[in-house]
mmCIF file of C-alpha atoms in Angstrom:
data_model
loop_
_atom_site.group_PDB
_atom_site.id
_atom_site.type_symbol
_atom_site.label_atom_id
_atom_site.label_comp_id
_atom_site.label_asym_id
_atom_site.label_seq_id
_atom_site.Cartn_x
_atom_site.Cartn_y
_atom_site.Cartn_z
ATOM 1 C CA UNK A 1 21.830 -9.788 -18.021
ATOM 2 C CA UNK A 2 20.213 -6.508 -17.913
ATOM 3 C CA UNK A 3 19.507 -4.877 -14.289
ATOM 4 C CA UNK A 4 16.208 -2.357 -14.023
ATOM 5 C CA UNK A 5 15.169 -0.097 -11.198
ATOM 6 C CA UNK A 6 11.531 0.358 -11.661
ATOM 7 C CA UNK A 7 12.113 3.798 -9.455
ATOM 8 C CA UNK A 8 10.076 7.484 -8.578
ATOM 9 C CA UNK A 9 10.569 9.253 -5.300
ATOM 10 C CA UNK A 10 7.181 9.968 -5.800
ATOM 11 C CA UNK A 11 4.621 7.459 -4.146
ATOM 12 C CA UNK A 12 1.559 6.083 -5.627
ATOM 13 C CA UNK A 13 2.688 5.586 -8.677
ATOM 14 C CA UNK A 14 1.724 2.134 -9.024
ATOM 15 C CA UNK A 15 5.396 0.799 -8.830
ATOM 16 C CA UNK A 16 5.020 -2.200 -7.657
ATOM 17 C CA UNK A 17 1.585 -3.389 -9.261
ATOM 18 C CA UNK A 18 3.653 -2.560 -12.835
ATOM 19 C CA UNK A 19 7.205 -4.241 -11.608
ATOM 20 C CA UNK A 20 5.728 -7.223 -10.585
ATOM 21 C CA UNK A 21 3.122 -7.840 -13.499
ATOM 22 C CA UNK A 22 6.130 -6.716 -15.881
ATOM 23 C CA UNK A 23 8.292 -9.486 -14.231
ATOM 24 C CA UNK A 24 5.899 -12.127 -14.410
ATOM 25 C CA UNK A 25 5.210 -11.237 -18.212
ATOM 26 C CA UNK A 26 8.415 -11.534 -18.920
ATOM 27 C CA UNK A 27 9.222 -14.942 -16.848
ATOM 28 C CA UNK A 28 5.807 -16.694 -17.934
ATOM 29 C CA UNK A 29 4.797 -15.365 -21.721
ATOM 30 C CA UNK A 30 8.471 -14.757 -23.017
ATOM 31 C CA UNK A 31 10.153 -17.902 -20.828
ATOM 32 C CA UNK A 32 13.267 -14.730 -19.656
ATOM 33 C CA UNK A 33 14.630 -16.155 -16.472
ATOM 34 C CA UNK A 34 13.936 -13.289 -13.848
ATOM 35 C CA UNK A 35 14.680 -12.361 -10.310
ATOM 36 C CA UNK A 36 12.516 -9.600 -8.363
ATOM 37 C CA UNK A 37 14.611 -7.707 -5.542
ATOM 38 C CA UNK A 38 12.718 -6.177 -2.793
ATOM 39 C CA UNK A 39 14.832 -3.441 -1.751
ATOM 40 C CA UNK A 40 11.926 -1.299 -0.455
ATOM 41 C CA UNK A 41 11.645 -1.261 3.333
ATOM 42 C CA UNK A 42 7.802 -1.147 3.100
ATOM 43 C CA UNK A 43 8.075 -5.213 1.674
ATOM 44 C CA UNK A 44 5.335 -4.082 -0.283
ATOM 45 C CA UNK A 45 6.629 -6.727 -3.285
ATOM 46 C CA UNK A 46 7.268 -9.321 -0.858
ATOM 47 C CA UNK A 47 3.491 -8.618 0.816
ATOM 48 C CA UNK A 48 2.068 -8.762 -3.142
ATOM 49 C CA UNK A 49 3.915 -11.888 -4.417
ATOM 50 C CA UNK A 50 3.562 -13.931 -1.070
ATOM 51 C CA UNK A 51 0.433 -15.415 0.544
ATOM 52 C CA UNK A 52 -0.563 -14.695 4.006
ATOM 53 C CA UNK A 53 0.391 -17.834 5.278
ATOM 54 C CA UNK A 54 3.788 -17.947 3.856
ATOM 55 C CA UNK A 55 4.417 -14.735 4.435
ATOM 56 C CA UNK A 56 3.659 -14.957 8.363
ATOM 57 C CA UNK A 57 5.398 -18.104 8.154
ATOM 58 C CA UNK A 58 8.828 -16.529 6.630
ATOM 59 C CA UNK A 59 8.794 -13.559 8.696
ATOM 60 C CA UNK A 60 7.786 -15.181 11.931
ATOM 61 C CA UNK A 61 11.256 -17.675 11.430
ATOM 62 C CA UNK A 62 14.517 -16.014 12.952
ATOM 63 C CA UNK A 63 16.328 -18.028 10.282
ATOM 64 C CA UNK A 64 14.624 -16.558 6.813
ATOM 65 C CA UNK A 65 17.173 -14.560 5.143
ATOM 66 C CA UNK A 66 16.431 -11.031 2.988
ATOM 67 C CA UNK A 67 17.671 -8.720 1.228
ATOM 68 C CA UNK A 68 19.337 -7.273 5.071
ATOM 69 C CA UNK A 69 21.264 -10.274 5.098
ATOM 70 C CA UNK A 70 22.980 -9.136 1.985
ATOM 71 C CA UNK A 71 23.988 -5.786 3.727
ATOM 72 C CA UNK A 72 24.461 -6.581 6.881
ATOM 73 C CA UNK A 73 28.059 -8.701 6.365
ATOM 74 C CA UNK A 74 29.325 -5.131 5.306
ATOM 75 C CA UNK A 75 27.800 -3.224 8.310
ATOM 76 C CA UNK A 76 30.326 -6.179 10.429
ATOM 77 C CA UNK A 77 33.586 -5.485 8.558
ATOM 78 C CA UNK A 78 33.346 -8.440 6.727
ATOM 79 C CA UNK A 79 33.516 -9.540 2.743
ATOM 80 C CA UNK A 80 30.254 -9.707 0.448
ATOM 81 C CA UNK A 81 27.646 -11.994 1.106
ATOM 82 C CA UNK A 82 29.089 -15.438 -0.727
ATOM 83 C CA UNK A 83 26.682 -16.888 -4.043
ATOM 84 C CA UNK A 84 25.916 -19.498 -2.132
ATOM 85 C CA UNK A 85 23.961 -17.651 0.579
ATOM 86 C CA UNK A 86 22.089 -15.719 -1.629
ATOM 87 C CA UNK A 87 18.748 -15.894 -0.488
ATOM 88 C CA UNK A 88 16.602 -16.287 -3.354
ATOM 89 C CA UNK A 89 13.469 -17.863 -3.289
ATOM 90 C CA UNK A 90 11.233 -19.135 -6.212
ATOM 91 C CA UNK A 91 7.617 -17.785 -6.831
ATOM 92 C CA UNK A 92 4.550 -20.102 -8.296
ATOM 93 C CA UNK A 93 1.828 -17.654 -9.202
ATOM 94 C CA UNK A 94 4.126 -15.516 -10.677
ATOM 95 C CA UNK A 95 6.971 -17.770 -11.874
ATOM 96 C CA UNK A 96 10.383 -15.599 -11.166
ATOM 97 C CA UNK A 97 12.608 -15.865 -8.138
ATOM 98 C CA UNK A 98 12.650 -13.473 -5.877
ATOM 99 C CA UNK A 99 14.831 -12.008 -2.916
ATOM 100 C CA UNK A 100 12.559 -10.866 0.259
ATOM 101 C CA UNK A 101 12.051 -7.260 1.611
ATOM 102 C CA UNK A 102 12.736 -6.337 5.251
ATOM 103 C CA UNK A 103 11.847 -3.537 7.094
ATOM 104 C CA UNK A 104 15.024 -3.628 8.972
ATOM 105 C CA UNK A 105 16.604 -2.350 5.736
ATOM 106 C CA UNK A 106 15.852 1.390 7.117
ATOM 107 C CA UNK A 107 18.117 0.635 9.461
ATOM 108 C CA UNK A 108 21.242 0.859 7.475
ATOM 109 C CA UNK A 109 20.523 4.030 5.935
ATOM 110 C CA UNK A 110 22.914 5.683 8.473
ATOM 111 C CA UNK A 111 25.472 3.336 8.118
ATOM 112 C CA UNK A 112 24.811 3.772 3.934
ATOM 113 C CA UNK A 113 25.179 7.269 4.625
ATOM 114 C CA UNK A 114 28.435 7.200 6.280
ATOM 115 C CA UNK A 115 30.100 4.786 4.131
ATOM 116 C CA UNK A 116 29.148 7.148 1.120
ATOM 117 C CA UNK A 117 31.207 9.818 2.540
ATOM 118 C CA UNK A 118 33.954 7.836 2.225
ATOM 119 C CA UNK A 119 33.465 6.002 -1.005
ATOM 120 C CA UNK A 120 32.981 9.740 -3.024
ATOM 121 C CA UNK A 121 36.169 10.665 -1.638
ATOM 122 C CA UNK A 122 38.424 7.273 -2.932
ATOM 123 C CA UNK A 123 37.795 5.218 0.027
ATOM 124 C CA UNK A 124 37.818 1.249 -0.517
ATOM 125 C CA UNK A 125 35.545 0.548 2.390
ATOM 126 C CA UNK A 126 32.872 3.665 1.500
ATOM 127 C CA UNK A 127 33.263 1.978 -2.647
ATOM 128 C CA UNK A 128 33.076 -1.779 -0.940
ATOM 129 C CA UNK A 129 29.677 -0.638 0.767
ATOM 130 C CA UNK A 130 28.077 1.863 -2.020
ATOM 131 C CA UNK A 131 28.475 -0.770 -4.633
ATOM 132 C CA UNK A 132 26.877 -4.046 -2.212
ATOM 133 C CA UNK A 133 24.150 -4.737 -5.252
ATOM 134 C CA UNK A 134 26.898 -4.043 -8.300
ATOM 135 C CA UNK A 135 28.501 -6.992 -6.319
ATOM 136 C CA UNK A 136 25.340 -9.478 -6.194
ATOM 137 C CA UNK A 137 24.698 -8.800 -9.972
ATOM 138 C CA UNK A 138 28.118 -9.707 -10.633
ATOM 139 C CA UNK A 139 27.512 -13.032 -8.826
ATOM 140 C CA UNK A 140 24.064 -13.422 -10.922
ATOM 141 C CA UNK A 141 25.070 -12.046 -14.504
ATOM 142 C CA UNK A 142 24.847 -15.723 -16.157
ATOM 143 C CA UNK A 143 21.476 -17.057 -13.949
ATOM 144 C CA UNK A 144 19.440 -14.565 -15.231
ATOM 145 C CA UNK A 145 18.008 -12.505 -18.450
ATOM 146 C CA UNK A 146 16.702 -9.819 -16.339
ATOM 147 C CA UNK A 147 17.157 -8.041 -12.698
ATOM 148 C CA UNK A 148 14.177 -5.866 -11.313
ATOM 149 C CA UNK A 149 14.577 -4.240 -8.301
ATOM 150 C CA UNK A 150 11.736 -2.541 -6.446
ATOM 151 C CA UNK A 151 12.504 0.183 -3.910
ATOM 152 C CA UNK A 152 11.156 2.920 -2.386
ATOM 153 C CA UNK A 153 9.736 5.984 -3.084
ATOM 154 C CA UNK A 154 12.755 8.560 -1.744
ATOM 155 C CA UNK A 155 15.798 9.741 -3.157
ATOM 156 C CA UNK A 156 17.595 8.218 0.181
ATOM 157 C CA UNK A 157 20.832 6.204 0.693
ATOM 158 C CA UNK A 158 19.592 2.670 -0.117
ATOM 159 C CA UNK A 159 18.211 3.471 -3.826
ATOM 160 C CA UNK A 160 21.339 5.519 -4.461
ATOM 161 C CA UNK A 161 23.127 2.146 -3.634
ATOM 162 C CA UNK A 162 20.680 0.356 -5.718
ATOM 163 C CA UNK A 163 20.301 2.901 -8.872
ATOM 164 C CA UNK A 164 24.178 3.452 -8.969
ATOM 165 C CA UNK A 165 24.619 -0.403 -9.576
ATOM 166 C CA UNK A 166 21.634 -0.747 -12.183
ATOM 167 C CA UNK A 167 21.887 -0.778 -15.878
ATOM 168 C CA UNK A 168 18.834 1.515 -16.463
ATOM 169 C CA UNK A 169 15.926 3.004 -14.686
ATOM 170 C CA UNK A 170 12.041 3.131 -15.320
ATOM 171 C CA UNK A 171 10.067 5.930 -14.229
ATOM 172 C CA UNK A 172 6.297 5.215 -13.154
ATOM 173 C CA UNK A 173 3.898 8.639 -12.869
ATOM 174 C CA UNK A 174 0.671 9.586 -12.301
ATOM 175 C CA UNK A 175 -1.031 12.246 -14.183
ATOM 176 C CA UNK A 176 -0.526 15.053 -11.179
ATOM 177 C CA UNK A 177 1.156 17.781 -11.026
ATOM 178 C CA UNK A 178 3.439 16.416 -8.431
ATOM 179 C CA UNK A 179 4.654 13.796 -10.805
ATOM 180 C CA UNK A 180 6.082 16.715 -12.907
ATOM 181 C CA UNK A 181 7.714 18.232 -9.932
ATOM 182 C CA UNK A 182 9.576 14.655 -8.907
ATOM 183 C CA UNK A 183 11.281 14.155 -12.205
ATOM 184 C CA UNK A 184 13.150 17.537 -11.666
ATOM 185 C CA UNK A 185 14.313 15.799 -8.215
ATOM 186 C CA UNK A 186 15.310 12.217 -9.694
ATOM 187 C CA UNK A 187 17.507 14.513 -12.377
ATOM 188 C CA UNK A 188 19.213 16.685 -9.675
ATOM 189 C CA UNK A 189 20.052 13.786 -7.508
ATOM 190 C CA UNK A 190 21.319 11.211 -10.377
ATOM 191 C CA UNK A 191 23.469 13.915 -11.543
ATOM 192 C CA UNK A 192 25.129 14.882 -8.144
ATOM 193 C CA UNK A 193 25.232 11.018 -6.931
ATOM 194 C CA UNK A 194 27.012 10.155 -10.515
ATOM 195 C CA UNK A 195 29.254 13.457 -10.141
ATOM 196 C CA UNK A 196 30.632 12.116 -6.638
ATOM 197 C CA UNK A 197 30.840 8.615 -7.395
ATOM 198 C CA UNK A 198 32.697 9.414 -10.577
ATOM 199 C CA UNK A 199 35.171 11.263 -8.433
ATOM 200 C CA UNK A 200 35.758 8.916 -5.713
ATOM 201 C CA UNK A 201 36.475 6.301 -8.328
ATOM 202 C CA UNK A 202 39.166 8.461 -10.004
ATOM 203 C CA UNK A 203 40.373 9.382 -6.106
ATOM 204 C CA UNK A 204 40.593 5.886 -5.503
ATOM 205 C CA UNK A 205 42.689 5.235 -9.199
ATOM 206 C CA UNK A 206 44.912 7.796 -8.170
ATOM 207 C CA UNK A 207 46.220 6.357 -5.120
ATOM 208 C CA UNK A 208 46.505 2.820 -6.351
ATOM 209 C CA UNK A 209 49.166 3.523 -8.694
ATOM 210 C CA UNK A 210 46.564 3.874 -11.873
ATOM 211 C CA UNK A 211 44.771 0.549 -11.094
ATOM 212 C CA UNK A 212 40.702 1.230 -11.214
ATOM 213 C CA UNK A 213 38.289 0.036 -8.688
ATOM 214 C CA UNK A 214 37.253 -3.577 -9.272
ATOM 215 C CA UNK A 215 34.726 -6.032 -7.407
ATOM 216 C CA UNK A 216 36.046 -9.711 -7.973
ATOM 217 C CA UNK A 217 37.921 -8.978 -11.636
ATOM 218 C CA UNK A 218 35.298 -6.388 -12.889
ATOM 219 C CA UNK A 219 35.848 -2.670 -12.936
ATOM 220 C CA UNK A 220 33.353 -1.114 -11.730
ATOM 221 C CA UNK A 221 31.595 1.802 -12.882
ATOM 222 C CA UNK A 222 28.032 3.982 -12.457
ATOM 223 C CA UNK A 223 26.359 4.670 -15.501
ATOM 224 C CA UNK A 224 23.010 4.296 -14.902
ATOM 225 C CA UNK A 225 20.556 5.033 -17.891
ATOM 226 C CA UNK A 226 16.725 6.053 -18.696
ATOM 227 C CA UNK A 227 14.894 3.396 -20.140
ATOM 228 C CA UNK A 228 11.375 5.054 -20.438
ATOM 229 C CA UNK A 229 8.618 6.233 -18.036
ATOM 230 C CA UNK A 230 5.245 5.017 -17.912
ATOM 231 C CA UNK A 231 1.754 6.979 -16.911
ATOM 232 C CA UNK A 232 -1.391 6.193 -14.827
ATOM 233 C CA UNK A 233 -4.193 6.519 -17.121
ATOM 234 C CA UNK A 234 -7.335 8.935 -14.927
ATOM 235 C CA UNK A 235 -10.432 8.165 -13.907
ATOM 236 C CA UNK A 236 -12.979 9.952 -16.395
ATOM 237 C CA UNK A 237 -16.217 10.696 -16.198
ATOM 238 C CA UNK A 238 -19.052 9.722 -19.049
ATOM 239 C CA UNK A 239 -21.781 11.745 -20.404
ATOM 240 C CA UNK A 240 -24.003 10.118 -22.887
ATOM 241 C CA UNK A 241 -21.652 6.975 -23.260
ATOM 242 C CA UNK A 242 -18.457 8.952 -24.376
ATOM 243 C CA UNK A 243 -15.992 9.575 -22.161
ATOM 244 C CA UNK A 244 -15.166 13.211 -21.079
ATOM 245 C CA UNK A 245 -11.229 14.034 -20.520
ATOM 246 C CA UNK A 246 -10.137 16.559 -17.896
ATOM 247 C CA UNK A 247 -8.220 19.059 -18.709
ATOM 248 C CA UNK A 248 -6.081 19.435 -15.932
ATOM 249 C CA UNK A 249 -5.150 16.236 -16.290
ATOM 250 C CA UNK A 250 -4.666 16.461 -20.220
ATOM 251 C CA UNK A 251 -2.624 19.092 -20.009
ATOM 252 C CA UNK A 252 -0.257 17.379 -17.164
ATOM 253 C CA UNK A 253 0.043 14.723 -19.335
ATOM 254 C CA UNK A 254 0.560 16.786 -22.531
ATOM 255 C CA UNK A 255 3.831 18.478 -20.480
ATOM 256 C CA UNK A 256 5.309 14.966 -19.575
ATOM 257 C CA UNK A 257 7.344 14.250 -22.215
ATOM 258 C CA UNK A 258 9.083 17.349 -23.053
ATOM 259 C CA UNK A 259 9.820 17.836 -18.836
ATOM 260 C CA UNK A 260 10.905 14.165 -18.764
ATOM 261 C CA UNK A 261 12.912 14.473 -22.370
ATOM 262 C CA UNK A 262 14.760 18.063 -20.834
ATOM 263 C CA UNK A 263 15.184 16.790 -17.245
ATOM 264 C CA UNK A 264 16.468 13.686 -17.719
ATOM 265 C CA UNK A 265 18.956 14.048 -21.076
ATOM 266 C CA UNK A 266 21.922 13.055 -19.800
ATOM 267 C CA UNK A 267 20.550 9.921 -18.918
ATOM 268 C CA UNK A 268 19.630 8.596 -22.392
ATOM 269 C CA UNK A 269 21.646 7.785 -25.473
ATOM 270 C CA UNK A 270 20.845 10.200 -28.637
ATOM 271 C CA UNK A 271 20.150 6.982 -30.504
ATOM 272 C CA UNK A 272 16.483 7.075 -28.763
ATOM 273 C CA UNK A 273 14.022 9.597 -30.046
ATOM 274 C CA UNK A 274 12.430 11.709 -27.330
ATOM 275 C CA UNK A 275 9.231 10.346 -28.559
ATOM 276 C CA UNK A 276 10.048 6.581 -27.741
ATOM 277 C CA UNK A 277 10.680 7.521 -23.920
ATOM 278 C CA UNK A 278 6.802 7.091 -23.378
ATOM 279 C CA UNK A 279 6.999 3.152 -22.661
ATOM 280 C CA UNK A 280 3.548 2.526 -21.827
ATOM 281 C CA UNK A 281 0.320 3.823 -20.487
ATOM 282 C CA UNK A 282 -1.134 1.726 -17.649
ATOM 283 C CA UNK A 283 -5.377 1.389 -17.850
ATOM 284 C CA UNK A 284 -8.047 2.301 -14.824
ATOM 285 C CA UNK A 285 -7.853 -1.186 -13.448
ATOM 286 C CA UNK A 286 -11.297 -0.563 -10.505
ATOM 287 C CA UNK A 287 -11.358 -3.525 -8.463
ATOM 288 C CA UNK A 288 -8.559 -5.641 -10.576
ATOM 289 C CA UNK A 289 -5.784 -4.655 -8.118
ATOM 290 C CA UNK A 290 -7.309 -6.163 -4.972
ATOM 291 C CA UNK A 291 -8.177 -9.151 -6.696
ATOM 292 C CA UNK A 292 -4.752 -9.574 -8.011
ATOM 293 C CA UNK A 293 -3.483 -8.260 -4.306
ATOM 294 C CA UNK A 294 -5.741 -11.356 -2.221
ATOM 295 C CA UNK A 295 -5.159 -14.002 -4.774
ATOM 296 C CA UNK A 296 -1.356 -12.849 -4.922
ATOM 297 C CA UNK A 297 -1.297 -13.432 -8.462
ATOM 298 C CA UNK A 298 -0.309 -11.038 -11.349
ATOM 299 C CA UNK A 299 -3.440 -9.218 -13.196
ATOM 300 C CA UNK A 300 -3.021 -10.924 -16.290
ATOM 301 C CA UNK A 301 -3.535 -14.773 -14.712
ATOM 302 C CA UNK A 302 -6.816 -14.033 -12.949
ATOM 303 C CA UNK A 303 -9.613 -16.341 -12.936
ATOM 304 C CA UNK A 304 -12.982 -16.654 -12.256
ATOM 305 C CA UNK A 305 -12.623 -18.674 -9.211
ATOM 306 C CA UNK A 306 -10.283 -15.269 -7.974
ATOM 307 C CA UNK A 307 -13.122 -12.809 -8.447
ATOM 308 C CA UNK A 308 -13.260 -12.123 -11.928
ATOM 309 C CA UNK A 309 -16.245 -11.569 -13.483
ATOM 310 C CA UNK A 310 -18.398 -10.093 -16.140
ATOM 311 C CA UNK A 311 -16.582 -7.554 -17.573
ATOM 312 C CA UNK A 312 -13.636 -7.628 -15.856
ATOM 313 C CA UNK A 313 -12.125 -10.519 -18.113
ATOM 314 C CA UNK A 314 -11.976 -8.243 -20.884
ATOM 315 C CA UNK A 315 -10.012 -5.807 -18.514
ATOM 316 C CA UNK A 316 -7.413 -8.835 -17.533
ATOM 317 C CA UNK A 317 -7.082 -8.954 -21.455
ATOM 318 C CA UNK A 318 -7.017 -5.420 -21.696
ATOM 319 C CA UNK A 319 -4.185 -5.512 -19.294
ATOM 320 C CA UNK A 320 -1.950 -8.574 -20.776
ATOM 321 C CA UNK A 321 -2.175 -6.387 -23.940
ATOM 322 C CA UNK A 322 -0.681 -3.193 -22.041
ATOM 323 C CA UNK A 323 1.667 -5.390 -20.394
ATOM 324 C CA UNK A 324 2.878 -6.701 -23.563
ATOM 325 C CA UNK A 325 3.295 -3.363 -25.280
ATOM 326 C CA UNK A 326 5.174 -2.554 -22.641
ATOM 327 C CA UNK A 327 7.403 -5.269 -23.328
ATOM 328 C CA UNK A 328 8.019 -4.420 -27.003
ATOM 329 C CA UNK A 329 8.519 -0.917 -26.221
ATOM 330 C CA UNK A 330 11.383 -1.871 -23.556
ATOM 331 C CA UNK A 331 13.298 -4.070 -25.858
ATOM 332 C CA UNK A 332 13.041 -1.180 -28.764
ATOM 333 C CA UNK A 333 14.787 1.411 -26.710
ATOM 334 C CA UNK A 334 16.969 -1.632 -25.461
ATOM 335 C CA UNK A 335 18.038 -1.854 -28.613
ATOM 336 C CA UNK A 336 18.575 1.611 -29.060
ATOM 337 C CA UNK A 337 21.301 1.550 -26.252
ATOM 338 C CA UNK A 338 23.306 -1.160 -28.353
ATOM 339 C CA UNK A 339 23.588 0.919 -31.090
ATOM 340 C CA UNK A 340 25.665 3.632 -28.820
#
């Protein structure tokens, strides 16, 4: 099983629009068995994936069960949530299973917080809590091919849980300035989250007589790596039927790959070529998104009878094409990591 964080603390990105279409992909043209985490606080993958109906149906009920509910034993004193109380749900329109958002999660970013403290100094209880998602993909490692989480955009307590327990990372951007300026962020924090987590493990291995930190019979470790980023093509204007590039823009997205190649280096094995960390690059998709959004199905499945119409079939196509590029460039740099 391989776990991704599709992750920039930059918002508007188009995070979950790619995560979710990526997912389905995957589940529906390539028959992978998948599972979608929410672990965003704004639900915005739970509001996408969901209908109206279900979703005020879920929420409404005291007795639905989300992604809180797999923090929240932890915040009591008590063990890890048990498999069989998972809460996973299955998805029809776009085929994976999928564990709910809450808002309430921004509630335990205090408690998150604290137990961190402990956990980069040795402490079992601050490990037990920072490591709450290396747990659950322990308990799904032979359900699934693939793990996507969604999360926020912030460099806060519950994606440090969440990154620090994934296998890799992918970075979404937009061609802005701003984009530029987040990657230098992501790089500082990874590096001083891995730093202190690295230590409290050792901590903790010193004062247990040489015996490492495992969950169940698993050692656990952090080594979260860089998959690939992905850009948000601009809107450009046309003169005379050709299309007119901006140079602002151009030139942002000229500097991407050498800022996201010298930022983020640590993160990525030498076996992948600076020039294969550009995964994909994501079309102007005008009124495709809503569409997609209201008929809570992913771009690439749209009908007709959802809104689709004259030209915007050959933009669906368009899409599944980008989508499956995308595909075929994650498995190539996948691969690249098993040569290491």
């Amino acid at each position: 099983m391989v776990s991704i964080a599709v992750f920039n603390n930059k918002g508007g990105v188009g995070k979950t629009t790619l995560l979710c279409n990526l997912a389905s992909y995957l589940q529906i043209k390539k028959n992978k068995k998948i599972l979608v985490i929410d672990a965003d606080p704004q639900c915005n993958a739970s509001i996408y994936v969901t209908s109206d109906d279900e979703l005020e149906k879920l929420y409404s009920n005291s007795k639905t069960k989300t992604i809180y509910d797999i923090i929240r034993p932890l915040q009591r004193g008590n063990n890890y949530i048990e498999n069989s109380s998972i809460p996973i749900k299955s998805n029809e329109n776009f085929g994976f299973d999928f564990i709910l958002g809450d808002s309430r999660l921004s509630l335990m970013e205090d408690f998150l917080s604290a137990d961190w403290i402990d956990g980069k100094n040795g402490g079992p209880r601050g490990l037990k809590t920072t490591f709450v998602f290396f747990d659950l993909l322990q308990k799904l490692a032979n359900e699934y091919d693939y793990v996507f989480f969604d999360v926020g955009p912030s460099l806060g307590a519950i994606n440090r849980c969440v990154l620090l327990s994934c296998d890799y990372f992918i970075m979404p951007m937009s061609s802005d300035i701003f984009s530029l300026k987040a990657v230098d962020n992501i790089s500082k924090s990874l590096t001083e989250w891995k730093r202190f987590i690295d230590k409290g493990l050792k901590e903790y291995q010193n004062n247990s007589d040489n015996e490492p930190y495992k969950i169940g019979e698993i050692e656990v470790t952090a080594n979260l790596r860089f998959l690939g980023y992905i850009y948000q093509q601009y809107t450009t204007k046309t003169k005379e039927g050709v299309k007119q590039p901006v140079k602002a823009y151009e030139n942002i997205i000229k500097r991407m790959n050498n800022t996201v190649s010298l930022d983020l280096n640590d993160f990525y094995t030498p076996y992948l070529s600076t020039d294969k960390l550009l995964i994909g690059k994501i079309p102007i998709l005008n009124s495709l998104i809503p569409l997609s959004q209201t008929a809570h199905k992913p771009i690439f499945r749209l009908l007709g009878s959802d809104g689709v119409v004259g030209a915007h079939f050959l933009k669906v196509k368009e899409y599944e094409s980008v989508v499956a590029k995308l595909v075929e460039n994650i498995n190539i740099n996948l691969c690249a990591y098993e040569m290491a």
